[in-house]
């Protein structure tokens, strides 16, 4: 398995320190380069040769210092030598290489300075040896990562959405609300787009508003109403004396303008708001703008309740490229020179069907439709270049060849307004693609009047039968009445009558191209980003839906709402070749939910994960730009040999691709094991407990100053005040205190009025609670509601810790340090236990298994600690070694008394002596597990999963049986 970026960076720092004094090309270049490639986990001997002989342009022999054929050419010089000349020399060498040997990178260096030239991108990166750690990502392809470059949306889309939001607000203010407002806005959006994209004449709608309506807006509503009626009326059915300006508008059809709406009422400000929309150029607006527009005009509370959200184009491409688009392009490249295979491939594109069961305003469907149309254009242009007579388009209506259409796209949406927007947005994307096809072929293409439509069902995806959506929408077949053009009897798409081309083309041999396509009863791909609604904020109705779709299995009540879409999809794809991919919150692959969801997905429904994006920061393009930490999981009911994991060095940055053998529910390249919640550790080690919870409204608590002031007034209360340790105080070295009144003498307390006043406030606070359990605790106002204070000294582990730390800081505490519920305790733990839990081995387990709060670790006793496989039968010598190195870590920490644990474990300020102490402890712990060397966290996880499987073999029958004693 490839190293992750954190491991590479650690090696880069070490490499820079070890080789900082190297100077000589001849003496040092080979060991220097061997060590350099080891930074990336690459054995140089397996991939490249030194002194590779090659013919230069002068026909003289040259010798490349190091060549990895097809990947990188390295030329080394002694320190201080001219790197420009070295680079020219390297370029000269490339002329003597065969095509397959040409490198992707050229690296020249004098041991201190590095210059990396990316041949494919034609970019140069220059850096110093000491800064290698900051530049390792530029070598991404060298280690099997592939840089994913994704284009973001134009900011003009957001501006357009805001303009529509203003118009919405104006109409809403006058009482034009609900369904009529929603349909009205969709129609206005269509008109704005149409006049800038040749559906209407240029500025035809704007001219109509400016010239044919009053400036005070008094007649604007009636004029718009009249226009809507005209757009819904075929030209030959319009009144003979219809106003000429109106009659010039085309017939749209598609039922977009069919419904009769209440007449609105406009004023001068509303007219100006509409004209402001007209003045914007809508030809450059992505139809996906409608999703953003919808968010900009919806109440945020309603958005969360209904699960509405908008996904940026880059995130959509992260999903559809590995799910199907990359594969389709590979297939196209293989058949691009073979007319018969190209024709078959084209038929395949026309037959594909897509479902987004949480489609919102159609963002996923819109971008997918665009990408399939662009690929179809490449197919048609390739066929044209191959000189097939049927594709000589100068004599034929080109629309007959572009057969991918919006009726291949389906969606389910909870709210009516976004469902209607999705339909219209797909029409608009279809028109943009028609314009693009016209530009490429030199022939205008226009699908007006609208004859086909996407099927967007207004309903609840958790309640609907997804099978019914496709079966109710049959494929349309050729009808000669629909066209003036007759193309044999095999044409399977209705060819619209454009009124300009009347030509018979029976003589063209196109039977294979238009071979009949049978309707399929299943979708080919299911895509989308179901609602980001966490279990803790779901409504009871939503929770009941999830429990129901999971058939009431144990634990289903704690799952996030998105889990329902996974199970519905898993049920749907049984026995099919349908592929699925969803954007989801990362909770489904970490912590408690993973075993519940994927236990069903894998064990019951036979799902295989084909690709996955590990955690990245998802953000939408609507106002507020809410951020969620997400994953993308692609799966099917069959296995794949081409599995891919997309990893993020920076969760806000770009992904890098890894080819893997398997992807388990934790998105790790290892076996499909599930880590379930359990009450006891799988090994016989001290148990872990959560800290105590006061539920006191702050009345038990003191800062250090508050404690001193309190004791000045009531000194006899001192014996009842104890240090209170929360995660914050522990990590930041701050002090806080609490009243600890366990076993306090009532007679003694009566003599402490200030203390009793605080107790009374606790009682009052609990009585005001809405929770019955808290109200009941009002009868015991002197006690914490949850007392789990250890009776002996203990190890403390914070329940939350930054992912930026290599180790979670832990420490020993006394029984008089009252532990808050933001921490866990391990009473009776010793140095050996401390050493294991603070090791890299344990941190690898935490990194992959632990739940997250955003991207930070959320430690758990039942999931992380109780399932952690400790070393099997460590020897006394190994235990003693771990204890020795653990004490060394504590000693080094103690040598920095003015530094907090947060300072000591910050990746930027961690003292070298502490780094060294932890490294030595890691070696001792690794040795207790195995004789093998664990070079990466991934290798550690492979080993730990095997050990976990071994330890838990008997626990599924009886938890107590087989627990490993440490």
Coordinates of C-alpha atoms in Angstrom, one line a residue, residues 798-802 846 850-853 855-861:
X798 CA -9.7 13.4 26.1
X799 CA -12.8 12.5 24.2
X800 CA -12.0 15.0 21.4
X801 CA -8.6 15.8 19.9
X802 CA -7.4 17.6 16.9
X846 CA -8.0 5.7 16.1
X850 CA -12.8 6.6 15.5
X851 CA -15.8 8.7 15.0
X852 CA -15.2 12.4 14.1
X853 CA -16.5 15.8 15.2
X855 CA -12.5 16.2 11.1
X856 CA -11.3 15.9 14.7
X857 CA -11.1 12.6 16.6
X858 CA -14.1 11.7 18.8
X859 CA -12.7 8.9 21.0
X860 CA -15.0 6.2 22.2
X861 CA -14.7 3.5 24.8

